[in-house]
PDB file of C-alpha atoms in Angstrom:
ATOM      1  CA  ARG A   1      46.586 133.109 131.815  1.00 73.00           C
ATOM      2  CA  ARG A   2      45.385 135.936 129.560  1.00 78.00           C
ATOM      3  CA  ALA A   3      41.840 135.593 130.915  1.00 83.00           C
ATOM      4  CA  ARG A   4      43.208 135.825 134.460  1.00 85.00           C
ATOM      5  CA  GLY A   5      45.020 139.022 133.529  1.00 83.00           C
ATOM      6  CA  TRP A   6      41.784 140.549 132.218  1.00 85.00           C
ATOM      7  CA  LEU A   7      40.099 139.671 135.527  1.00 88.00           C
ATOM      8  CA  TYR A   8      42.682 141.790 137.363  1.00 90.00           C
ATOM      9  CA  VAL A   9      42.198 144.672 134.944  1.00 91.00           C
ATOM     10  CA  LEU A  10      38.381 144.417 134.812  1.00 92.00           C
ATOM     11  CA  PRO A  11      37.515 146.493 137.964  1.00 92.00           C
ATOM     12  CA  ALA A  12      39.665 149.460 136.900  1.00 93.00           C
ATOM     13  CA  LEU A  13      38.494 149.088 133.294  1.00 93.00           C
ATOM     14  CA  ALA A  14      34.837 149.103 134.397  1.00 95.00           C
ATOM     15  CA  VAL A  15      35.360 152.298 136.393  1.00 95.00           C
ATOM     16  CA  TYR A  16      37.172 153.941 133.467  1.00 94.00           C
ATOM     17  CA  LEU A  17      34.469 152.940 130.985  1.00 95.00           C
ATOM     18  CA  GLY A  18      31.670 154.063 133.304  1.00 95.00           C
ATOM     19  CA  PHE A  19      33.122 157.404 134.395  1.00 94.00           C
ATOM     20  CA  ALA A  20      35.276 158.455 131.415  1.00 92.00           C
ATOM     21  CA  ILE A  21      34.488 156.719 128.135  1.00 94.00           C
ATOM     22  CA  TRP A  22      30.683 156.548 128.472  1.00 95.00           C
ATOM     23  CA  PRO A  23      30.254 160.213 129.548  1.00 94.00           C
ATOM     24  CA  ALA A  24      32.517 161.269 126.655  1.00 94.00           C
ATOM     25  CA  LEU A  25      30.439 159.288 124.150  1.00 95.00           C
ATOM     26  CA  ASN A  26      27.224 160.622 125.673  1.00 95.00           C
ATOM     27  CA  THR A  27      28.550 164.194 125.375  1.00 95.00           C
ATOM     28  CA  LEU A  28      29.305 163.560 121.713  1.00 95.00           C
ATOM     29  CA  ARG A  29      25.735 162.285 121.235  1.00 95.00           C
ATOM     30  CA  LEU A  30      24.229 165.300 123.015  1.00 95.00           C
ATOM     31  CA  SER A  31      26.272 167.662 120.835  1.00 95.00           C
ATOM     32  CA  LEU A  32      24.206 166.486 117.848  1.00 95.00           C
ATOM     33  CA  LEU A  33      20.881 167.268 119.555  1.00 94.00           C
ATOM     34  CA  THR A  34      18.851 170.334 120.443  1.00 94.00           C
ATOM     35  CA  TRP A  35      17.933 169.956 124.102  1.00 92.00           C
ATOM     36  CA  ASP A  36      17.234 172.272 127.013  1.00 89.00           C
ATOM     37  CA  GLY A  37      17.614 169.545 129.650  1.00 86.00           C
ATOM     38  CA  ILE A  38      13.847 169.230 130.240  1.00 87.00           C
ATOM     39  CA  LEU A  39      11.832 168.787 127.040  1.00 88.00           C
ATOM     40  CA  PRO A  40      12.450 165.830 124.696  1.00 91.00           C
ATOM     41  CA  PRO A  41      15.525 166.416 122.518  1.00 91.00           C
ATOM     42  CA  SER A  42      15.421 166.805 118.746  1.00 93.00           C
ATOM     43  CA  TRP A  43      18.046 166.086 116.107  1.00 93.00           C
ATOM     44  CA  ALA A  44      20.308 169.039 115.302  1.00 92.00           C
ATOM     45  CA  GLY A  45      23.127 167.462 113.327  1.00 90.00           C
ATOM     46  CA  LEU A  46      26.122 169.774 113.035  1.00 93.00           C
ATOM     47  CA  SER A  47      24.151 172.963 113.652  1.00 95.00           C
ATOM     48  CA  ASN A  48      25.457 173.227 117.233  1.00 94.00           C
ATOM     49  CA  TYR A  49      29.031 173.126 115.951  1.00 95.00           C
ATOM     50  CA  ILE A  50      28.296 175.693 113.262  1.00 95.00           C
ATOM     51  CA  LYS A  51      26.799 178.011 115.880  1.00 92.00           C
ATOM     52  CA  ILE A  52      29.816 177.514 118.149  1.00 92.00           C
ATOM     53  CA  PHE A  53      32.359 178.287 115.424  1.00 92.00           C
ATOM     54  CA  ARG A  54      30.448 181.409 114.375  1.00 92.00           C
ATOM     55  CA  ASP A  55      30.627 182.806 117.912  1.00 89.00           C
ATOM     56  CA  ALA A  56      33.546 185.210 118.298  1.00 89.00           C
ATOM     57  CA  ALA A  57      33.543 184.607 122.067  1.00 89.00           C
ATOM     58  CA  LEU A  58      34.901 181.094 121.454  1.00 91.00           C
ATOM     59  CA  TYR A  59      38.017 182.381 119.700  1.00 93.00           C
ATOM     60  CA  GLU A  60      38.625 184.971 122.406  1.00 94.00           C
ATOM     61  CA  ALA A  61      38.250 182.297 125.084  1.00 94.00           C
ATOM     62  CA  ILE A  62      40.692 180.002 123.257  1.00 93.00           C
ATOM     63  CA  LEU A  63      43.241 182.824 123.014  1.00 95.00           C
ATOM     64  CA  HIS A  64      42.858 183.455 126.739  1.00 96.00           C
ATOM     65  CA  SER A  65      43.448 179.756 127.472  1.00 94.00           C
ATOM     66  CA  LEU A  66      46.528 179.709 125.253  1.00 93.00           C
ATOM     67  CA  ALA A  67      47.825 182.764 127.117  1.00 95.00           C
ATOM     68  CA  LEU A  68      47.229 180.977 130.421  1.00 95.00           C
ATOM     69  CA  ILE A  69      49.524 178.162 129.241  1.00 95.00           C
ATOM     70  CA  VAL A  70      52.424 180.598 129.698  1.00 95.00           C
ATOM     71  CA  PHE A  71      51.476 181.140 133.353  1.00 96.00           C
ATOM     72  CA  PHE A  72      50.222 177.632 134.175  1.00 96.00           C
ATOM     73  CA  SER A  73      52.924 175.691 132.316  1.00 95.00           C
ATOM     74  CA  VAL A  74      55.930 177.586 130.912  1.00 95.00           C
ATOM     75  CA  ILE A  75      56.734 179.753 133.947  1.00 96.00           C
ATOM     76  CA  PRO A  76      56.102 176.991 136.543  1.00 96.00           C
ATOM     77  CA  ILE A  77      58.356 174.593 134.618  1.00 95.00           C
ATOM     78  CA  ALA A  78      61.090 177.237 134.521  1.00 94.00           C
ATOM     79  CA  ILE A  79      60.668 177.916 138.253  1.00 94.00           C
ATOM     80  CA  GLY A  80      60.628 174.189 138.985  1.00 92.00           C
ATOM     81  CA  LEU A  81      63.889 173.687 137.101  1.00 92.00           C
ATOM     82  CA  LEU A  82      65.456 176.635 138.906  1.00 90.00           C
ATOM     83  CA  MET A  83      64.399 175.312 142.316  1.00 87.00           C
ATOM     84  CA  THR A  84      65.679 171.861 141.375  1.00 86.00           C
ATOM     85  CA  ALA A  85      69.063 173.330 140.512  1.00 84.00           C
ATOM     86  CA  LEU A  86      69.177 175.158 143.863  1.00 81.00           C
ATOM     87  CA  LEU A  87      67.970 172.262 146.030  1.00 78.00           C
ATOM     88  CA  MET A  88      69.444 169.225 144.320  1.00 74.00           C
ATOM     89  CA  GLY A  89      72.099 167.467 146.369  1.00 61.00           C
ATOM     90  CA  LYS A  90      71.889 169.938 149.252  1.00 60.00           C
ATOM     91  CA  VAL A  91      70.732 168.380 152.519  1.00 56.00           C
ATOM     92  CA  ARG A  92      69.985 171.130 154.988  1.00 60.00           C
ATOM     93  CA  ARG A  93      67.901 171.411 158.110  1.00 67.00           C
ATOM     94  CA  GLY A  94      64.318 172.300 157.299  1.00 66.00           C
ATOM     95  CA  MET A  95      64.543 171.261 153.635  1.00 71.00           C
ATOM     96  CA  THR A  96      61.615 168.840 153.961  1.00 75.00           C
ATOM     97  CA  PHE A  97      59.468 171.579 155.489  1.00 78.00           C
ATOM     98  CA  PHE A  98      60.403 173.928 152.623  1.00 76.00           C
ATOM     99  CA  ARG A  99      59.387 171.352 150.021  1.00 77.00           C
ATOM    100  CA  ILE A 100      56.058 170.727 151.764  1.00 81.00           C
ATOM    101  CA  VAL A 101      55.290 174.451 151.892  1.00 82.00           C
ATOM    102  CA  PHE A 102      56.196 174.892 148.225  1.00 82.00           C
ATOM    103  CA  PHE A 103      54.000 171.934 147.235  1.00 83.00           C
ATOM    104  CA  LEU A 104      51.084 172.963 149.495  1.00 86.00           C
ATOM    105  CA  PRO A 105      49.163 174.998 146.846  1.00 86.00           C
ATOM    106  CA  GLN A 106      48.787 171.817 144.802  1.00 84.00           C
ATOM    107  CA  VAL A 107      46.779 170.045 147.524  1.00 85.00           C
ATOM    108  CA  LEU A 108      44.507 172.993 148.356  1.00 88.00           C
ATOM    109  CA  PRO A 109      41.047 173.139 146.710  1.00 90.00           C
ATOM    110  CA  LEU A 110      41.152 175.604 143.835  1.00 90.00           C
ATOM    111  CA  VAL A 111      37.931 177.187 145.068  1.00 91.00           C
ATOM    112  CA  ALA A 112      39.637 178.060 148.355  1.00 92.00           C
ATOM    113  CA  VAL A 113      42.696 179.276 146.433  1.00 93.00           C
ATOM    114  CA  GLY A 114      40.519 181.480 144.237  1.00 93.00           C
ATOM    115  CA  ILE A 115      38.649 183.018 147.181  1.00 94.00           C
ATOM    116  CA  THR A 116      41.912 183.720 148.999  1.00 94.00           C
ATOM    117  CA  TRP A 117      43.583 185.348 146.005  1.00 95.00           C
ATOM    118  CA  ARG A 118      40.462 187.378 145.225  1.00 94.00           C
ATOM    119  CA  TRP A 119      40.859 188.892 148.680  1.00 94.00           C
ATOM    120  CA  LEU A 120      44.626 189.363 148.246  1.00 94.00           C
ATOM    121  CA  TYR A 121      44.095 191.147 144.919  1.00 95.00           C
ATOM    122  CA  GLY A 122      41.324 193.414 146.282  1.00 90.00           C
ATOM    123  CA  GLU A 123      41.641 197.199 146.520  1.00 89.00           C
ATOM    124  CA  SER A 124      42.467 196.910 150.229  1.00 89.00           C
ATOM    125  CA  GLY A 125      44.125 193.507 149.904  1.00 91.00           C
ATOM    126  CA  VAL A 126      47.595 192.419 150.923  1.00 93.00           C
ATOM    127  CA  VAL A 127      49.069 192.954 147.437  1.00 93.00           C
ATOM    128  CA  ASN A 128      48.139 196.635 147.376  1.00 94.00           C
ATOM    129  CA  GLN A 129      49.192 197.075 151.004  1.00 94.00           C
ATOM    130  CA  LEU A 130      52.651 195.704 150.202  1.00 93.00           C
ATOM    131  CA  LEU A 131      52.907 198.026 147.208  1.00 93.00           C
ATOM    132  CA  ASP A 132      52.048 200.960 149.467  1.00 93.00           C
ATOM    133  CA  VAL A 133      54.748 199.913 151.933  1.00 93.00           C
ATOM    134  CA  VAL A 134      57.482 199.851 149.257  1.00 92.00           C
ATOM    135  CA  GLY A 135      56.406 203.190 147.800  1.00 90.00           C
ATOM    136  CA  LEU A 136      54.486 201.913 144.774  1.00 89.00           C
ATOM    137  CA  GLY A 137      51.061 203.033 145.912  1.00 88.00           C
ATOM    138  CA  SER A 138      50.490 204.827 142.606  1.00 89.00           C
ATOM    139  CA  ILE A 139      50.062 201.520 140.746  1.00 91.00           C
ATOM    140  CA  THR A 140      47.639 199.908 143.190  1.00 92.00           C
ATOM    141  CA  ARG A 141      44.298 198.839 141.791  1.00 92.00           C
ATOM    142  CA  ALA A 142      41.684 196.102 141.922  1.00 91.00           C
ATOM    143  CA  TRP A 143      43.871 193.722 139.936  1.00 94.00           C
ATOM    144  CA  LEU A 144      41.201 191.198 138.976  1.00 94.00           C
ATOM    145  CA  GLY A 145      38.932 194.022 137.861  1.00 92.00           C
ATOM    146  CA  ASP A 146      41.504 195.760 135.667  1.00 93.00           C
ATOM    147  CA  TYR A 147      40.680 195.372 131.967  1.00 92.00           C
ATOM    148  CA  SER A 148      44.310 195.085 130.856  1.00 92.00           C
ATOM    149  CA  LEU A 149      45.812 193.135 133.761  1.00 94.00           C
ATOM    150  CA  ALA A 150      43.051 190.782 134.920  1.00 95.00           C
ATOM    151  CA  LEU A 151      44.238 187.863 132.757  1.00 95.00           C
ATOM    152  CA  ILE A 152      47.841 188.313 133.931  1.00 96.00           C
ATOM    153  CA  ALA A 153      46.740 188.496 137.567  1.00 95.00           C
ATOM    154  CA  LEU A 154      44.709 185.325 137.084  1.00 95.00           C
ATOM    155  CA  GLY A 155      47.623 183.610 135.377  1.00 96.00           C
ATOM    156  CA  LEU A 156      49.968 184.399 138.261  1.00 96.00           C
ATOM    157  CA  ILE A 157      47.638 182.482 140.567  1.00 95.00           C
ATOM    158  CA  GLY A 158      48.098 179.485 138.297  1.00 94.00           C
ATOM    159  CA  THR A 159      51.872 180.003 138.437  1.00 95.00           C
ATOM    160  CA  TRP A 160      51.730 179.916 142.238  1.00 94.00           C
ATOM    161  CA  VAL A 161      49.654 176.728 142.203  1.00 93.00           C
ATOM    162  CA  MET A 162      51.652 174.782 139.598  1.00 94.00           C
ATOM    163  CA  SER A 163      55.249 175.683 140.480  1.00 93.00           C
ATOM    164  CA  GLY A 164      55.401 173.349 143.478  1.00 90.00           C
ATOM    165  CA  LEU A 165      54.151 170.403 141.435  1.00 92.00           C
ATOM    166  CA  CYS A 166      56.827 170.970 138.786  1.00 93.00           C
ATOM    167  CA  MET A 167      59.530 171.290 141.427  1.00 91.00           C
ATOM    168  CA  MET A 168      58.584 168.008 143.112  1.00 89.00           C
ATOM    169  CA  LEU A 169      58.465 166.161 139.791  1.00 92.00           C
ATOM    170  CA  PHE A 170      61.885 167.475 138.758  1.00 92.00           C
ATOM    171  CA  LEU A 171      63.452 166.762 142.144  1.00 88.00           C
ATOM    172  CA  ALA A 172      62.185 163.187 141.982  1.00 87.00           C
ATOM    173  CA  GLY A 173      63.587 162.805 138.480  1.00 89.00           C
ATOM    174  CA  ALA A 174      66.934 164.380 139.375  1.00 88.00           C
ATOM    175  CA  GLN A 175      67.440 161.911 142.212  1.00 86.00           C
ATOM    176  CA  LYS A 176      67.485 159.066 139.667  1.00 88.00           C
ATOM    177  CA  ILE A 177      70.382 160.549 137.671  1.00 87.00           C
ATOM    178  CA  ASP A 178      73.612 158.560 138.003  1.00 88.00           C
ATOM    179  CA  PRO A 179      76.067 160.597 140.176  1.00 85.00           C
ATOM    180  CA  SER A 180      78.923 159.411 137.967  1.00 90.00           C
ATOM    181  CA  LEU A 181      77.597 161.651 135.209  1.00 89.00           C
ATOM    182  CA  TYR A 182      78.174 164.710 137.393  1.00 86.00           C
ATOM    183  CA  GLU A 183      81.628 163.452 138.334  1.00 89.00           C
ATOM    184  CA  ALA A 184      82.510 163.017 134.659  1.00 91.00           C
ATOM    185  CA  ALA A 185      81.212 166.491 133.891  1.00 88.00           C
ATOM    186  CA  ARG A 186      83.308 168.022 136.684  1.00 88.00           C
ATOM    187  CA  LEU A 187      86.408 166.194 135.438  1.00 88.00           C
ATOM    188  CA  ASP A 188      85.774 167.722 132.016  1.00 87.00           C
ATOM    189  CA  GLY A 189      85.769 171.167 133.609  1.00 87.00           C
ATOM    190  CA  ALA A 190      82.001 171.766 133.552  1.00 84.00           C
ATOM    191  CA  GLY A 191      80.727 174.257 136.104  1.00 85.00           C
ATOM    192  CA  ALA A 192      77.430 174.135 137.936  1.00 82.00           C
ATOM    193  CA  LEU A 193      75.530 175.811 135.080  1.00 86.00           C
ATOM    194  CA  ARG A 194      76.865 173.440 132.404  1.00 89.00           C
ATOM    195  CA  GLN A 195      76.223 170.417 134.650  1.00 88.00           C
ATOM    196  CA  PHE A 196      72.648 171.525 135.053  1.00 88.00           C
ATOM    197  CA  ARG A 197      72.214 172.159 131.320  1.00 88.00           C
ATOM    198  CA  HIS A 198      73.880 169.003 129.995  1.00 89.00           C
ATOM    199  CA  VAL A 199      73.213 166.494 132.796  1.00 90.00           C
ATOM    200  CA  THR A 200      70.236 167.511 134.919  1.00 89.00           C
ATOM    201  CA  VAL A 201      67.881 168.818 132.232  1.00 90.00           C
ATOM    202  CA  PRO A 202      68.334 165.776 129.918  1.00 89.00           C
ATOM    203  CA  GLY A 203      67.960 163.531 132.972  1.00 89.00           C
ATOM    204  CA  VAL A 204      64.544 164.977 133.858  1.00 91.00           C
ATOM    205  CA  ARG A 205      63.232 165.193 130.276  1.00 90.00           C
ATOM    206  CA  ARG A 206      60.471 162.675 130.996  1.00 90.00           C
ATOM    207  CA  GLU A 207      59.411 164.597 134.092  1.00 92.00           C
ATOM    208  CA  ILE A 208      59.358 167.802 132.038  1.00 92.00           C
ATOM    209  CA  THR A 209      57.017 166.089 129.579  1.00 92.00           C
ATOM    210  CA  VAL A 210      54.720 164.941 132.394  1.00 93.00           C
ATOM    211  CA  ALA A 211      54.712 168.405 133.966  1.00 94.00           C
ATOM    212  CA  GLY A 212      54.047 170.011 130.581  1.00 93.00           C
ATOM    213  CA  VAL A 213      51.064 167.748 129.916  1.00 93.00           C
ATOM    214  CA  ILE A 214      49.521 168.204 133.374  1.00 94.00           C
ATOM    215  CA  THR A 215      49.946 171.969 133.493  1.00 95.00           C
ATOM    216  CA  THR A 216      48.803 172.486 129.893  1.00 94.00           C
ATOM    217  CA  ILE A 217      45.604 170.549 130.558  1.00 94.00           C
ATOM    218  CA  ALA A 218      45.074 172.633 133.704  1.00 93.00           C
ATOM    219  CA  ALA A 219      45.397 175.829 131.649  1.00 94.00           C
ATOM    220  CA  LEU A 220      43.143 174.798 128.768  1.00 93.00           C
ATOM    221  CA  ALA A 221      40.470 173.147 130.942  1.00 91.00           C
ATOM    222  CA  SER A 222      40.516 175.776 133.696  1.00 91.00           C
ATOM    223  CA  PHE A 223      37.116 176.611 135.140  1.00 93.00           C
ATOM    224  CA  ASP A 224      36.847 176.677 138.927  1.00 91.00           C
ATOM    225  CA  LEU A 225      39.652 179.180 139.482  1.00 93.00           C
ATOM    226  CA  VAL A 226      38.269 181.526 136.812  1.00 95.00           C
ATOM    227  CA  PHE A 227      34.689 181.120 138.005  1.00 95.00           C
ATOM    228  CA  VAL A 228      35.545 181.991 141.607  1.00 94.00           C
ATOM    229  CA  THR A 229      37.920 184.890 140.941  1.00 95.00           C
ATOM    230  CA  THR A 230      36.597 186.811 137.921  1.00 94.00           C
ATOM    231  CA  ASN A 231      33.696 184.839 136.401  1.00 93.00           C
ATOM    232  CA  GLY A 232      35.078 185.818 133.000  1.00 92.00           C
ATOM    233  CA  GLY A 233      35.270 189.549 133.703  1.00 88.00           C
ATOM    234  CA  PRO A 234      35.980 192.320 133.305  1.00 91.00           C
ATOM    235  CA  ALA A 235      34.172 192.581 129.971  1.00 89.00           C
ATOM    236  CA  GLY A 236      35.045 189.011 129.037  1.00 91.00           C
ATOM    237  CA  GLN A 237      38.815 189.499 129.372  1.00 94.00           C
ATOM    238  CA  THR A 238      39.204 186.248 131.351  1.00 95.00           C
ATOM    239  CA  ASN A 239      36.618 184.123 129.580  1.00 95.00           C
ATOM    240  CA  VAL A 240      37.810 180.547 128.962  1.00 95.00           C
ATOM    241  CA  PRO A 241      36.089 177.688 127.084  1.00 94.00           C
ATOM    242  CA  GLY A 242      35.245 175.821 130.294  1.00 93.00           C
ATOM    243  CA  LEU A 243      33.348 178.844 131.576  1.00 95.00           C
ATOM    244  CA  LEU A 244      31.458 179.166 128.288  1.00 95.00           C
ATOM    245  CA  VAL A 245      30.425 175.504 128.549  1.00 95.00           C
ATOM    246  CA  TYR A 246      29.021 176.159 132.029  1.00 95.00           C
ATOM    247  CA  ARG A 247      27.075 179.224 130.897  1.00 94.00           C
ATOM    248  CA  LEU A 248      25.584 177.488 127.871  1.00 93.00           C
ATOM    249  CA  ALA A 249      24.451 174.514 129.930  1.00 93.00           C
ATOM    250  CA  PHE A 250      23.231 176.103 133.162  1.00 92.00           C
ATOM    251  CA  ASN A 251      22.507 179.747 132.326  1.00 91.00           C
ATOM    252  CA  GLU A 252      21.099 179.443 128.808  1.00 91.00           C
ATOM    253  CA  GLY A 253      19.818 175.864 128.977  1.00 91.00           C
ATOM    254  CA  ASP A 254      21.538 174.923 125.712  1.00 94.00           C
ATOM    255  CA  ILE A 255      22.767 171.407 126.522  1.00 95.00           C
ATOM    256  CA  GLY A 256      23.488 170.605 122.878  1.00 94.00           C
ATOM    257  CA  GLY A 257      25.588 173.726 122.369  1.00 94.00           C
ATOM    258  CA  ALA A 258      27.436 173.162 125.651  1.00 95.00           C
ATOM    259  CA  SER A 259      28.193 169.577 124.642  1.00 95.00           C
ATOM    260  CA  ALA A 260      29.449 170.708 121.229  1.00 95.00           C
ATOM    261  CA  LEU A 261      31.731 173.261 122.867  1.00 95.00           C
ATOM    262  CA  ALA A 262      32.957 170.588 125.288  1.00 95.00           C
ATOM    263  CA  VAL A 263      33.835 168.337 122.341  1.00 95.00           C
ATOM    264  CA  VAL A 264      35.694 171.199 120.640  1.00 94.00           C
ATOM    265  CA  LEU A 265      37.565 171.909 123.887  1.00 94.00           C
ATOM    266  CA  THR A 266      38.529 168.234 124.157  1.00 94.00           C
ATOM    267  CA  VAL A 267      39.921 168.257 120.628  1.00 94.00           C
ATOM    268  CA  ILE A 268      41.923 171.417 121.394  1.00 93.00           C
ATOM    269  CA  VAL A 269      43.330 169.894 124.593  1.00 93.00           C
ATOM    270  CA  VAL A 270      44.321 166.669 122.804  1.00 93.00           C
ATOM    271  CA  ALA A 271      45.966 168.622 119.961  1.00 93.00           C
ATOM    272  CA  VAL A 272      47.962 170.925 122.249  1.00 92.00           C
ATOM    273  CA  VAL A 273      48.984 168.115 124.609  1.00 91.00           C
ATOM    274  CA  SER A 274      50.095 166.009 121.633  1.00 92.00           C
ATOM    275  CA  ALA A 275      52.246 168.924 120.456  1.00 91.00           C
ATOM    276  CA  VAL A 276      53.742 169.284 123.948  1.00 88.00           C
ATOM    277  CA  ARG A 277      54.588 165.584 124.054  1.00 86.00           C
ATOM    278  CA  TYR A 278      56.104 165.740 120.574  1.00 85.00           C
ATOM    279  CA  PHE A 279      58.404 168.680 121.287  1.00 83.00           C
ATOM    280  CA  THR A 280      59.492 167.326 124.702  1.00 78.00           C
ATOM    281  CA  ARG A 281      59.949 163.720 123.616  1.00 74.00           C
ATOM    282  CA  ASP A 282      63.143 161.843 124.424  1.00 67.00           C
ATOM    283  CA  GLU A 283      65.183 161.675 121.227  1.00 62.00           C
ATOM    284  CA  SER A 284      66.870 158.466 122.407  1.00 56.00           C
TER     285      SER A 284
END
């Protein structure tokens, strides 16, 4: 019976080993070599890692990724919880359409999202036009090209993309909460805010953990959105580790260094995600 079970698991396991585990092990092997992708590689040991950790650009990129967690994870989770509180238990005409529209950014290719928002943020884009209409024309600028605000502008794109995902996860989790808990809370005199705080939020704790993990990984491993919108500019203010990996591999031909940076990025992602899971774990 156990052998039969392994037969059922074998196809998925083979795909996982071939497309996840083996590439990860091969990346770890390449990180210990000096290789330009063409000539035969030579042994480098830990020199690639030493070079990576001596590069100040890595620490700046990590700080940028940690800042993006606020926009990709913290704010979308807060918005998702707010939308769940507003929509939960209310059946109104057009509600399904509203949920689809709110979730739509999650199914769009991030390259298309990046191109669209690059146009919206442009000097003559919709964002600046709206600011002109409401009398705030004095603050208009090329948002993605502003040295101080480019990272924030980029992060808000991530907020727009991730908020719908968080909302759908929380709505699905809230629908599984026993209605008798709300009835008991109302009998105890709890208002809508206290019901949400003491019944809804604990009831969707697992969904909050899932949303936190997914959105945190999206922030730390972001590449395509950054590459399309700012390419790390202006003056490196939106550089992220994923973009540095791309440049090392394809612009500088340093496959070993790119692999070492990819390994470091993986360790950072695992560490941060483990912390997220720890702090959002279910105490019960």
